[in-house]
Short mmCIF file of C-alpha atoms in Angstrom, two decimals:
data_model
loop_
_atom_site.label_atom_id
_atom_site.label_comp_id
_atom_site.label_asym_id
_atom_site.label_seq_id
_atom_site.Cartn_x
_atom_site.Cartn_y
_atom_site.Cartn_z
CA MET A 86 -28.24 -9.47 -26.28
CA SER A 87 -27.39 -11.06 -22.93
CA SER A 88 -26.35 -14.29 -24.68
CA PHE A 89 -24.18 -12.27 -27.09
CA ARG A 90 -22.27 -10.75 -24.17
CA THR A 91 -21.93 -14.18 -22.61
CA VAL A 92 -20.24 -15.41 -25.79
CA ILE A 93 -17.91 -12.40 -25.69
CA TYR A 94 -16.89 -13.19 -22.11
CA MET A 95 -16.30 -16.83 -22.97
CA LEU A 96 -14.13 -15.89 -25.98
CA MET A 97 -12.14 -13.47 -23.81
CA LEU A 98 -11.66 -16.18 -21.20
CA LEU A 99 -10.50 -18.64 -23.86
CA LEU A 100 -8.08 -16.05 -25.26
CA VAL A 101 -6.53 -15.41 -21.83
CA LEU A 102 -6.10 -19.15 -21.25
CA VAL A 103 -4.49 -19.68 -24.67
CA VAL A 104 -2.04 -16.79 -24.18
CA ARG A 105 -1.22 -18.15 -20.73
CA MET A 106 -0.36 -21.55 -22.18
CA LEU A 107 1.74 -20.09 -25.03
CA ARG A 108 3.65 -17.52 -22.95
CA THR A 109 5.43 -16.21 -26.05
CA THR A 110 5.75 -12.58 -24.96
CA GLU A 111 7.70 -10.80 -22.23
CA ALA A 112 6.23 -9.89 -18.84
CA HIS A 113 5.17 -6.29 -19.58
CA SER A 114 3.28 -7.36 -22.72
CA MET A 115 1.50 -10.18 -20.90
CA ILE A 116 0.44 -7.84 -18.10
CA ALA A 117 -0.76 -5.26 -20.62
CA PHE A 118 -2.72 -7.93 -22.51
CA SER A 119 -4.51 -9.11 -19.35
CA LEU A 120 -5.26 -5.51 -18.33
CA LEU A 121 -6.72 -4.82 -21.78
CA ILE A 122 -8.98 -7.89 -21.60
CA ALA A 123 -10.15 -6.87 -18.09
CA ALA A 124 -10.87 -3.33 -19.28
CA LEU A 125 -12.84 -4.50 -22.34
CA ALA A 126 -14.82 -7.01 -20.26
CA SER A 127 -15.67 -4.32 -17.69
CA LEU A 128 -16.77 -1.94 -20.45
CA VAL A 129 -19.01 -4.63 -21.97
CA PHE A 130 -20.53 -5.26 -18.55
CA LEU A 131 -21.13 -1.59 -17.78
CA LEU A 132 -22.76 -0.97 -21.18
CA ARG A 133 -24.96 -4.05 -20.72
CA HIS A 134 -28.68 -3.25 -20.75
CA ASP A 135 -30.19 -5.30 -17.95
CA PRO A 136 -33.31 -7.23 -19.03
CA ASP A 137 -34.82 -6.67 -15.56
CA LYS A 138 -36.53 -3.26 -15.71
CA THR A 139 -36.50 -2.80 -11.93
CA ILE A 140 -32.76 -3.35 -11.80
CA SER A 141 -31.90 -1.51 -15.02
CA ARG A 142 -33.38 1.76 -13.73
CA ILE A 143 -30.85 1.78 -10.87
CA PHE A 144 -27.70 3.32 -12.30
CA PHE A 145 -25.40 2.46 -9.40
CA ARG A 146 -25.74 -0.88 -7.59
CA PRO A 147 -23.64 -2.99 -5.18
CA VAL A 148 -22.18 -4.95 -8.11
CA HIS A 149 -20.64 -1.71 -9.35
CA LEU A 150 -19.04 -1.13 -5.94
CA PHE A 151 -17.59 -4.63 -6.09
CA LEU A 152 -16.31 -4.06 -9.63
CA LEU A 153 -14.72 -0.72 -8.71
CA ALA A 154 -12.92 -2.19 -5.70
CA TYR A 155 -11.87 -5.28 -7.70
CA ILE A 156 -10.30 -3.18 -10.46
CA ILE A 157 -8.41 -1.04 -7.95
CA VAL A 158 -7.18 -4.00 -5.88
CA PHE A 159 -5.99 -6.25 -8.71
CA PHE A 160 -5.13 -3.97 -11.60
CA GLN A 161 -3.92 -0.60 -10.30
CA LYS A 162 -0.46 -1.68 -9.11
CA PRO A 163 0.23 -3.80 -12.26
CA LEU A 164 -0.79 -0.76 -14.33
CA ASP A 165 1.57 1.39 -12.26
CA TYR A 166 4.35 -1.14 -12.88
CA ILE A 167 4.08 -1.25 -16.67
CA SER A 168 3.65 2.55 -16.69
CA GLY A 169 7.13 2.94 -15.23
CA TYR A 170 6.33 3.69 -11.59
CA ARG A 171 8.83 2.25 -9.11
CA ILE A 172 6.44 0.18 -7.04
CA GLU A 173 9.41 -1.44 -5.28
CA LEU A 174 9.89 1.93 -3.55
CA ILE A 175 6.64 1.44 -1.63
CA GLN A 176 7.30 0.89 2.06
CA VAL A 177 5.19 -2.30 2.17
CA PRO A 178 6.45 -5.54 0.53
CA MET A 179 4.86 -6.21 -2.87
CA GLY A 180 6.07 -9.75 -3.53
CA ASP A 181 8.14 -11.11 -6.41
CA LEU A 182 7.52 -8.97 -9.50
CA ARG A 183 8.22 -12.03 -11.67
CA ASP A 184 4.88 -13.46 -10.48
CA MET A 185 2.95 -10.37 -11.58
CA PRO A 186 1.96 -11.64 -15.08
CA TYR A 187 0.40 -14.78 -13.61
CA CYS A 188 -1.28 -12.81 -10.81
CA VAL A 189 -2.89 -10.43 -13.29
CA GLU A 190 -4.01 -13.41 -15.41
CA LEU A 191 -5.64 -15.00 -12.34
CA ALA A 192 -7.42 -11.74 -11.51
CA THR A 193 -8.59 -11.30 -15.12
CA ILE A 194 -9.90 -14.86 -15.31
CA GLY A 195 -11.66 -14.34 -11.98
CA LEU A 196 -13.31 -11.18 -13.28
CA LEU A 197 -14.46 -12.86 -16.52
CA VAL A 198 -16.05 -15.83 -14.75
CA PHE A 199 -17.69 -13.42 -12.27
CA PHE A 200 -19.31 -11.61 -15.21
CA LEU A 201 -20.37 -14.96 -16.67
CA GLY A 202 -22.01 -16.03 -13.44
CA TYR A 203 -23.75 -12.68 -13.03
CA CYS A 204 -25.13 -12.68 -16.58
CA LEU A 205 -25.99 -16.37 -16.83
CA LEU A 206 -28.50 -16.49 -13.96
CA PRO A 207 -31.92 -16.71 -15.64
CA ASN A 208 -34.28 -13.85 -14.80
CA ASP A 209 -37.13 -16.24 -14.10
CA VAL A 210 -34.95 -17.87 -11.39
CA SER A 211 -33.77 -14.60 -9.85
CA GLN A 212 -37.31 -13.17 -9.80
CA SER A 213 -39.30 -16.28 -8.89
CA GLY A 214 -41.35 -16.21 -5.74
CA HIS A 215 -43.47 -13.08 -5.39
CA ARG A 216 -44.82 -13.72 -1.91
CA SER A 217 -44.29 -10.71 0.32
CA VAL A 218 -42.36 -11.36 3.52
CA ALA A 219 -42.86 -7.89 4.97
CA LEU A 220 -44.10 -7.68 8.56
CA LYS A 221 -44.52 -4.25 10.10
CA ALA A 222 -42.92 -4.20 13.53
CA PRO A 223 -41.42 -1.62 15.94
CA LEU A 224 -37.89 -0.36 15.26
CA ASN A 225 -36.92 0.65 18.81
CA ILE A 226 -35.39 -2.72 19.63
CA PHE A 227 -32.76 -2.21 16.91
CA LYS A 228 -32.09 1.34 18.04
CA LEU A 229 -31.60 0.12 21.60
CA LEU A 230 -29.32 -2.77 20.60
CA THR A 231 -27.22 -0.42 18.48
CA SER A 232 -26.91 2.06 21.34
CA LEU A 233 -25.94 -0.64 23.84
CA THR A 234 -23.30 -2.04 21.49
CA LEU A 235 -21.82 1.42 20.90
CA MET A 236 -21.66 1.99 24.65
CA ALA A 237 -19.92 -1.37 25.07
CA ILE A 238 -17.36 -0.37 22.42
CA LEU A 239 -16.62 2.87 24.27
CA ILE A 240 -16.30 1.06 27.62
CA VAL A 241 -14.34 -2.03 26.54
CA THR A 242 -11.96 -0.51 23.98
CA PRO A 243 -8.93 1.33 25.43
CA ARG A 244 -8.78 5.04 24.73
CA ASN A 245 -5.51 4.85 22.79
CA VAL A 246 -7.04 2.23 20.48
CA LEU A 247 -10.12 4.40 19.88
CA PHE A 248 -7.71 7.17 18.97
CA GLY A 249 -5.94 5.11 16.36
CA GLY A 250 -3.07 3.62 18.35
CA TYR A 251 -1.94 0.63 16.28
CA SER A 252 0.55 -0.79 18.75
CA GLN A 253 0.72 -4.34 20.03
CA GLN A 254 -2.03 -3.36 22.47
CA PHE A 255 -4.31 -2.77 19.50
CA LEU A 256 -3.61 -6.28 18.23
CA ASP A 257 -4.39 -7.68 21.69
CA GLN A 258 -7.69 -5.76 21.89
CA ALA A 259 -8.66 -6.07 18.20
CA SER A 260 -10.74 -9.21 18.66
CA SER A 261 -13.12 -7.64 21.19
CA PHE A 262 -13.46 -4.43 19.21
CA ASN A 263 -13.98 -6.25 15.90
CA TYR A 264 -16.56 -8.53 17.52
CA LEU A 265 -18.58 -5.62 18.95
CA SER A 266 -18.22 -3.58 15.77
CA SER A 267 -19.49 -6.51 13.68
CA TRP A 268 -22.53 -6.90 15.91
CA CYS A 269 -23.14 -3.17 15.70
CA ARG A 270 -23.33 -3.52 11.89
CA VAL A 271 -25.72 -6.46 12.34
CA PHE A 272 -28.08 -4.38 14.47
CA ILE A 273 -27.88 -1.43 12.06
CA SER A 274 -28.64 -3.85 9.21
CA GLY A 275 -31.58 -5.24 11.19
CA PHE A 276 -32.91 -1.70 11.57
CA TYR A 277 -32.75 -1.06 7.84
CA VAL A 278 -34.31 -4.41 6.91
CA GLN A 279 -37.19 -3.79 9.30
CA PHE A 280 -37.46 -0.17 8.13
CA ALA A 281 -37.90 -1.40 4.56
CA CYS A 282 -40.44 -4.00 5.72
CA ASN A 283 -42.44 -1.29 7.48
CA HIS A 284 -42.62 0.82 4.32
CA HIS A 285 -43.10 -2.06 1.86
CA GLY A 286 -46.36 -1.65 -0.06
CA THR A 287 -46.96 1.86 1.30
CA THR A 288 -46.59 5.29 -0.27
CA SER A 289 -45.37 7.10 2.86
CA LEU A 290 -41.84 7.57 1.47
CA ALA A 291 -42.53 7.00 -2.22
CA GLY A 292 -40.67 9.60 -4.25
CA SER A 293 -39.13 11.14 -1.14
CA SER A 294 -35.82 12.99 -1.07
CA ILE A 295 -32.78 11.51 0.64
CA TRP A 296 -33.03 14.19 3.34
CA ARG A 297 -36.63 13.26 4.12
CA PHE A 298 -35.62 9.62 4.25
CA ILE A 299 -32.83 10.36 6.74
CA LYS A 300 -35.20 12.36 8.96
CA SER A 301 -37.72 9.50 8.87
CA GLN A 302 -35.15 7.27 10.62
CA GLY A 303 -35.68 9.29 13.81
CA ILE A 304 -33.37 11.29 16.05
CA TRP A 305 -32.36 8.25 18.11
CA MET A 306 -31.14 6.18 15.17
CA ASN A 307 -29.46 9.13 13.51
CA ALA A 308 -27.61 9.82 16.77
CA ASN A 309 -26.47 6.18 16.79
CA LEU A 310 -25.20 6.46 13.23
CA ILE A 311 -23.33 9.70 13.96
CA LEU A 312 -21.64 8.18 17.04
CA TYR A 313 -20.74 5.04 15.07
CA SER A 314 -19.25 7.17 12.28
CA ILE A 315 -17.18 9.22 14.74
CA ILE A 316 -15.75 6.05 16.32
CA ILE A 317 -14.84 4.61 12.92
CA LEU A 318 -13.36 7.91 11.72
CA ASN A 319 -11.18 8.21 14.80
CA LEU A 320 -9.90 4.70 14.20
CA GLY A 321 -8.94 5.80 10.70
CA ASP A 322 -10.99 3.09 8.99
CA ARG A 323 -13.10 3.71 5.89
CA GLY A 324 -14.69 0.39 5.02
CA PRO A 325 -17.42 0.49 7.71
CA LEU A 326 -18.40 4.00 6.63
CA ILE A 327 -18.82 2.82 3.04
CA VAL A 328 -20.85 -0.15 4.30
CA LEU A 329 -23.08 2.24 6.27
CA ALA A 330 -23.52 4.52 3.25
CA THR A 331 -24.39 1.50 1.06
CA ALA A 332 -26.97 0.29 3.59
CA LEU A 333 -28.57 3.72 3.66
CA TYR A 334 -28.54 3.96 -0.15
CA LEU A 335 -30.04 0.49 -0.71
CA THR A 336 -32.81 1.11 1.81
CA TYR A 337 -33.53 4.51 0.30
CA ILE A 338 -33.99 3.23 -3.26
CA THR A 339 -36.11 0.36 -1.90
CA VAL A 340 -38.61 2.49 0.06
CA SER A 341 -38.63 5.57 -2.19
CA HIS A 342 -38.87 3.61 -5.49
CA ARG A 343 -36.46 6.09 -7.01
CA THR A 344 -32.73 6.47 -7.46
CA MET A 345 -30.45 9.46 -7.23
CA PRO A 346 -29.61 11.44 -10.39
CA LYS A 347 -26.42 10.33 -12.12
CA TRP A 348 -24.73 13.68 -11.54
CA VAL A 349 -25.40 13.42 -7.79
CA LEU A 350 -24.00 9.88 -7.69
CA LEU A 351 -20.94 11.05 -9.64
CA LEU A 352 -20.32 13.91 -7.21
CA LEU A 353 -20.74 11.57 -4.25
CA ALA A 354 -18.35 9.07 -5.82
CA VAL A 355 -15.68 11.72 -6.46
CA GLY A 356 -16.13 13.19 -2.99
CA GLY A 357 -16.09 9.74 -1.41
CA ILE A 358 -12.89 8.68 -3.19
CA SER A 359 -11.17 11.95 -2.24
CA PHE A 360 -12.21 11.66 1.40
CA SER A 361 -11.29 7.99 1.45
CA SER A 362 -7.85 8.84 0.08
CA LEU A 363 -7.39 11.47 2.77
CA LEU A 364 -8.31 8.96 5.49
CA GLY A 365 -5.90 6.45 3.97
CA GLN A 366 -3.06 8.96 4.19
CA THR A 367 -3.83 9.62 7.86
CA LYS A 368 -3.04 5.99 8.78
CA GLN A 369 0.69 6.65 8.91
CA HIS A 370 0.06 9.33 11.54
CA ARG A 371 -2.04 7.21 13.93
CA ALA A 372 -0.55 7.47 17.42
CA ASP A 373 -3.15 8.00 20.14
CA ASN A 374 -4.45 11.18 18.48
CA SER A 375 -7.70 12.36 16.96
CA ILE A 376 -8.65 12.19 13.30
CA VAL A 377 -8.49 16.01 13.13
CA GLU A 378 -4.87 16.00 14.31
CA ARG A 379 -3.99 13.32 11.75
CA ILE A 380 -5.60 15.28 8.91
CA GLU A 381 -3.62 18.36 9.94
CA LYS A 382 -0.38 16.33 9.77
CA VAL A 383 -1.30 15.03 6.31
CA MET A 384 -2.01 18.53 5.05
CA ALA A 385 1.34 19.73 6.39
CA SER A 386 3.34 16.83 4.95
CA THR A 387 4.69 16.35 1.43
CA ASP A 388 2.69 13.98 -0.77
CA GLU A 389 4.97 11.03 -1.56
CA THR A 390 2.33 8.65 -2.94
CA ALA A 391 2.18 10.37 -6.33
CA ARG A 392 5.66 9.00 -7.08
CA THR A 393 4.54 5.38 -6.91
CA SER A 394 1.11 5.38 -8.56
CA LEU A 395 -0.91 6.79 -11.41
CA PHE A 396 -3.84 7.17 -9.01
CA PRO A 397 -2.56 8.10 -5.54
CA ALA A 398 -6.15 8.62 -4.33
CA THR A 399 -6.77 4.87 -4.39
CA GLU A 400 -3.25 3.54 -3.88
CA GLU A 401 -3.81 2.40 -0.30
CA LEU A 402 -6.67 0.14 -1.42
CA ALA A 403 -4.58 -1.02 -4.39
CA LEU A 404 -1.85 -2.27 -2.05
CA SER A 405 -4.12 -5.20 -1.15
CA TYR A 406 -2.95 -6.68 -4.47
CA ARG A 407 0.27 -7.77 -2.74
CA CYS A 408 -1.51 -10.64 -0.97
CA LEU A 409 -1.92 -12.46 -4.30
CA PRO A 410 1.78 -12.68 -5.34
CA TYR A 411 2.70 -13.96 -1.87
CA ALA A 412 -0.01 -16.62 -2.16
CA VAL A 413 1.21 -17.61 -5.64
CA GLU A 414 4.83 -17.71 -4.45
CA SER A 415 4.06 -19.88 -1.40
CA VAL A 416 1.30 -22.21 -2.65
CA PRO A 417 1.71 -25.03 -3.54
CA ASP A 418 5.56 -24.99 -3.50
CA HIS A 419 5.94 -24.26 0.21
CA HIS A 420 2.40 -24.75 1.48
CA PRO A 421 -0.20 -27.20 0.11
CA TYR A 422 -3.57 -26.19 -1.28
CA THR A 423 -6.32 -26.39 1.32
CA TYR A 424 -8.67 -28.06 -1.20
CA GLY A 425 -11.87 -26.26 -0.30
CA LEU A 426 -11.43 -26.46 3.47
CA LEU A 427 -10.96 -22.68 3.73
CA GLN A 428 -14.45 -22.06 2.35
CA VAL A 429 -15.83 -24.84 4.57
CA SER A 430 -14.32 -23.18 7.65
CA TYR A 431 -15.95 -19.84 6.72
CA LEU A 432 -19.33 -21.54 6.36
CA LEU A 433 -18.95 -23.41 9.65
CA ALA A 434 -18.17 -20.15 11.44
CA ALA A 435 -21.89 -19.33 11.31
CA ILE A 436 -22.71 -22.36 13.48
CA PRO A 437 -21.35 -22.13 17.05
CA PHE A 438 -18.92 -24.94 18.01
CA SER A 439 -19.28 -26.62 14.59
CA ALA A 440 -15.70 -25.77 13.61
CA THR A 441 -14.45 -27.41 16.82
CA ILE A 442 -16.48 -30.55 16.15
CA VAL A 443 -15.45 -30.79 12.49
CA GLY A 444 -11.88 -29.85 13.43
CA SER A 445 -11.67 -32.94 15.61
CA ILE A 446 -12.28 -35.03 12.48
CA VAL A 447 -10.33 -33.08 9.86
CA ALA A 448 -7.82 -30.30 10.42
CA LEU A 449 -9.37 -27.00 9.30
CA PRO A 450 -6.95 -24.31 8.07
CA GLU A 451 -6.68 -20.83 9.51
CA ASN A 452 -8.24 -18.07 7.40
CA SER A 453 -6.25 -16.90 4.40
CA ALA A 454 -5.41 -13.52 5.99
CA TYR A 455 -3.58 -15.34 8.80
CA MET A 456 -1.77 -17.58 6.30
CA ILE A 457 -0.71 -14.68 4.06
CA SER A 458 0.62 -12.76 7.08
CA HIS A 459 2.89 -15.74 7.76
CA PHE A 460 3.89 -15.95 4.07
CA ILE A 461 5.01 -12.31 4.23
CA GLN A 462 6.44 -12.02 7.76
CA GLY A 463 7.53 -15.53 8.58
CA THR A 464 6.85 -17.43 11.80
CA PHE A 465 6.37 -14.39 14.04
CA ILE A 466 3.88 -11.78 12.85
CA ASP A 467 3.58 -8.25 14.23
CA SER A 468 0.42 -7.23 12.37
CA GLY A 469 -2.11 -8.61 9.93
CA ASP A 470 -1.42 -8.25 6.20
CA GLY A 471 -4.98 -9.08 5.17
CA SER A 472 -6.10 -11.05 2.15
CA ASN A 473 -8.01 -10.60 -1.09
CA CYS A 474 -10.69 -12.70 -2.73
CA VAL A 475 -8.54 -14.15 -5.54
CA ALA A 476 -5.68 -15.02 -3.17
CA ASP A 477 -8.18 -16.69 -0.83
CA PHE A 478 -9.59 -18.88 -3.61
CA TYR A 479 -6.10 -19.58 -4.98
CA ILE A 480 -4.86 -20.91 -1.64
CA ASP A 481 -7.93 -23.11 -1.48
CA GLY A 482 -7.38 -24.79 -4.87
CA GLY A 483 -5.38 -22.80 -7.40
CA LEU A 484 -6.85 -21.62 -10.70
CA THR A 485 -9.68 -24.19 -10.48
CA MET A 486 -10.97 -22.77 -7.22
CA VAL A 487 -10.61 -19.19 -8.51
CA VAL A 488 -12.87 -20.08 -11.46
CA ILE A 489 -15.43 -21.94 -9.32
CA GLY A 490 -15.48 -19.37 -6.52
CA MET A 491 -15.75 -16.24 -8.67
CA PHE A 492 -18.36 -17.84 -10.94
CA LEU A 493 -20.54 -18.79 -7.96
CA TRP A 494 -20.16 -15.33 -6.45
CA GLY A 495 -21.34 -13.84 -9.76
CA LEU A 496 -24.45 -16.03 -9.63
CA PHE A 497 -25.21 -15.16 -6.02
CA CYS A 498 -24.49 -11.46 -6.46
CA ARG A 499 -27.09 -11.30 -9.22
CA TYR A 500 -29.54 -13.40 -7.19
CA PHE A 501 -29.12 -11.20 -4.10
CA GLU A 502 -29.56 -7.98 -6.09
CA SER A 503 -32.74 -9.24 -7.72
CA ARG A 504 -34.27 -10.40 -4.44
CA LEU A 505 -33.42 -7.22 -2.61
CA LEU A 506 -34.27 -4.65 -5.26
CA HIS A 507 -37.61 -6.34 -5.93
CA TRP A 508 -38.07 -6.74 -2.14
CA GLN A 509 -39.72 -10.09 -2.59
CA GLY A 510 -38.79 -13.69 -2.15
CA GLY A 511 -39.61 -16.96 -0.49
CA SER A 512 -38.34 -16.04 2.96
CA LEU A 513 -37.14 -13.29 5.24
CA VAL A 514 -33.86 -15.20 5.50
CA ILE A 515 -33.06 -14.57 1.82
CA LEU A 516 -33.72 -10.84 2.15
CA CYS A 517 -31.50 -10.54 5.24
CA ILE A 518 -28.62 -12.49 3.71
CA SER A 519 -28.96 -10.55 0.44
CA PHE A 520 -28.89 -7.22 2.26
CA TYR A 521 -25.88 -8.05 4.42
CA PHE A 522 -23.80 -9.46 1.56
CA LEU A 523 -24.55 -6.56 -0.78
CA ILE A 524 -23.74 -3.78 1.67
CA HIS A 525 -20.32 -5.44 2.16
CA CYS A 526 -19.51 -5.67 -1.57
CA ILE A 527 -16.85 -2.97 -1.23
CA TYR A 528 -15.00 -5.18 1.28
CA MET A 529 -14.92 -8.40 -0.72
CA PRO A 530 -12.14 -7.78 -3.27
CA ARG A 531 -9.70 -6.85 -0.49
CA SER A 532 -10.81 -9.59 1.90
CA ILE A 533 -12.81 -12.81 1.53
CA ILE A 534 -16.10 -13.35 -0.33
CA LEU A 535 -17.55 -15.42 2.52
CA SER A 536 -16.37 -13.04 5.25
CA SER A 537 -19.95 -11.74 5.48
CA PHE A 538 -21.57 -15.17 5.70
CA LYS A 539 -21.47 -15.67 9.48
CA TYR A 540 -23.05 -12.35 10.42
CA ALA A 541 -25.46 -12.51 7.48
CA VAL A 542 -26.82 -15.79 8.86
CA TRP A 543 -27.00 -14.38 12.38
CA LEU A 544 -28.83 -11.30 11.09
CA ALA A 545 -31.35 -13.58 9.38
CA LEU A 546 -31.79 -15.66 12.56
CA MET A 547 -32.26 -12.53 14.66
CA MET A 548 -34.91 -11.16 12.29
CA VAL A 549 -36.78 -14.47 12.09
CA LEU A 550 -36.88 -14.73 15.91
CA TYR A 551 -38.00 -11.12 16.21
CA HIS A 552 -40.79 -11.56 13.67
CA SER A 553 -41.90 -14.79 15.33
CA PHE A 554 -41.97 -13.13 18.76
CA TYR A 555 -43.86 -10.10 17.44
CA ARG A 556 -46.44 -12.31 15.70
CA PHE A 557 -46.91 -14.13 19.03
CA LEU A 558 -47.53 -10.81 20.79
CA LEU A 559 -50.02 -9.76 18.11
CA LYS A 560 -51.99 -13.00 18.59
CA LYS A 561 -52.03 -12.50 22.36
CA ALA A 562 -53.20 -8.90 22.08
#
């Protein structure tokens, strides 16, 4: 059955490529055709019965988060466009609409090769290596590191930035806040990895409810998570909250050996999307005020987003699509492909000073978000315009790099899920990297696939050093 679906994906991919070469229809029809292929491929994937019983019993997994975000980012605005919505009325620039058919084709091809990569990884490869890497160790070190990082955020970050002030001062202070916030997520991830290690092979939380699982984290850690959530909410961001919820969910299904009922997951998804939409609408009211004040302003204002989208609840996420047409418009006509050096620079970021050393030999490009901001705003930029995964690969090598990059991510996504959900593998490093990548799946369509690589490696290094130190103490005792 898996091979049958693989053939379907390959036929769909071939059909998209043939239609692209022929280009015999007008723009709306070509966009509609690509959207139809993407919808059919997604339906085939969602109805796929996974041959791995451990994975198949889990109704909602990180790959589904990635797929949901991918569909919203790359297909919602094109769907709005062919449905008659005036997307040119949106206050943010959306790029040349004449490039939309090609952009949707790129996104559809990327989705198809992602599915191919995910389904083609053999189960015996993804499940090989049954040696347990679990080492039971104290959790207080991660609680302390999380608390210290949160305190540093509150001390270092100016008050008006913590209260959502997105002025030039925010841009000046963003690096320090982003750095501390990233490390806070690393320490929280370390807590959950160690928490799962401590309960691996035991029945202490087997079959437990989500409420019992949350209480088992302890008052200290729960206080950390509440403070972290308040900080993020006041900033008006939603991504880190989804990452936190995904980390909690993955750890829960790992230690409890159960998953939530489908109706509960559906309610949480609907509630999460509604709340996320509300937070998105508060962004236009950020001006050194609290999240409560911003919500009150949203409630009192007239909803304008419904005029520009079929699904106003997810329109703010869908606006990340605009990075792709600007990349297509600028590369390679006005800016050369970076020929893989973008991905190399992301990998080197995990090794201190390596980018400087390599940069002295070959010029490494800035990240794609920086480049796209210049494509949109010109020489002088006032704020970051972000990136998305297809635009990032396109800048690095056009359609060829989109195919290679999305196919490899499909392979690794499947590999990471199998390692983590079985909680087994050849090393602690694999489990840490798998965990960190998967909890950030919601980010990847609207950013960069390898954006998680640096901190995933540092999480793995931190856990390896901690386990080595704790083993040393146990031998001395």
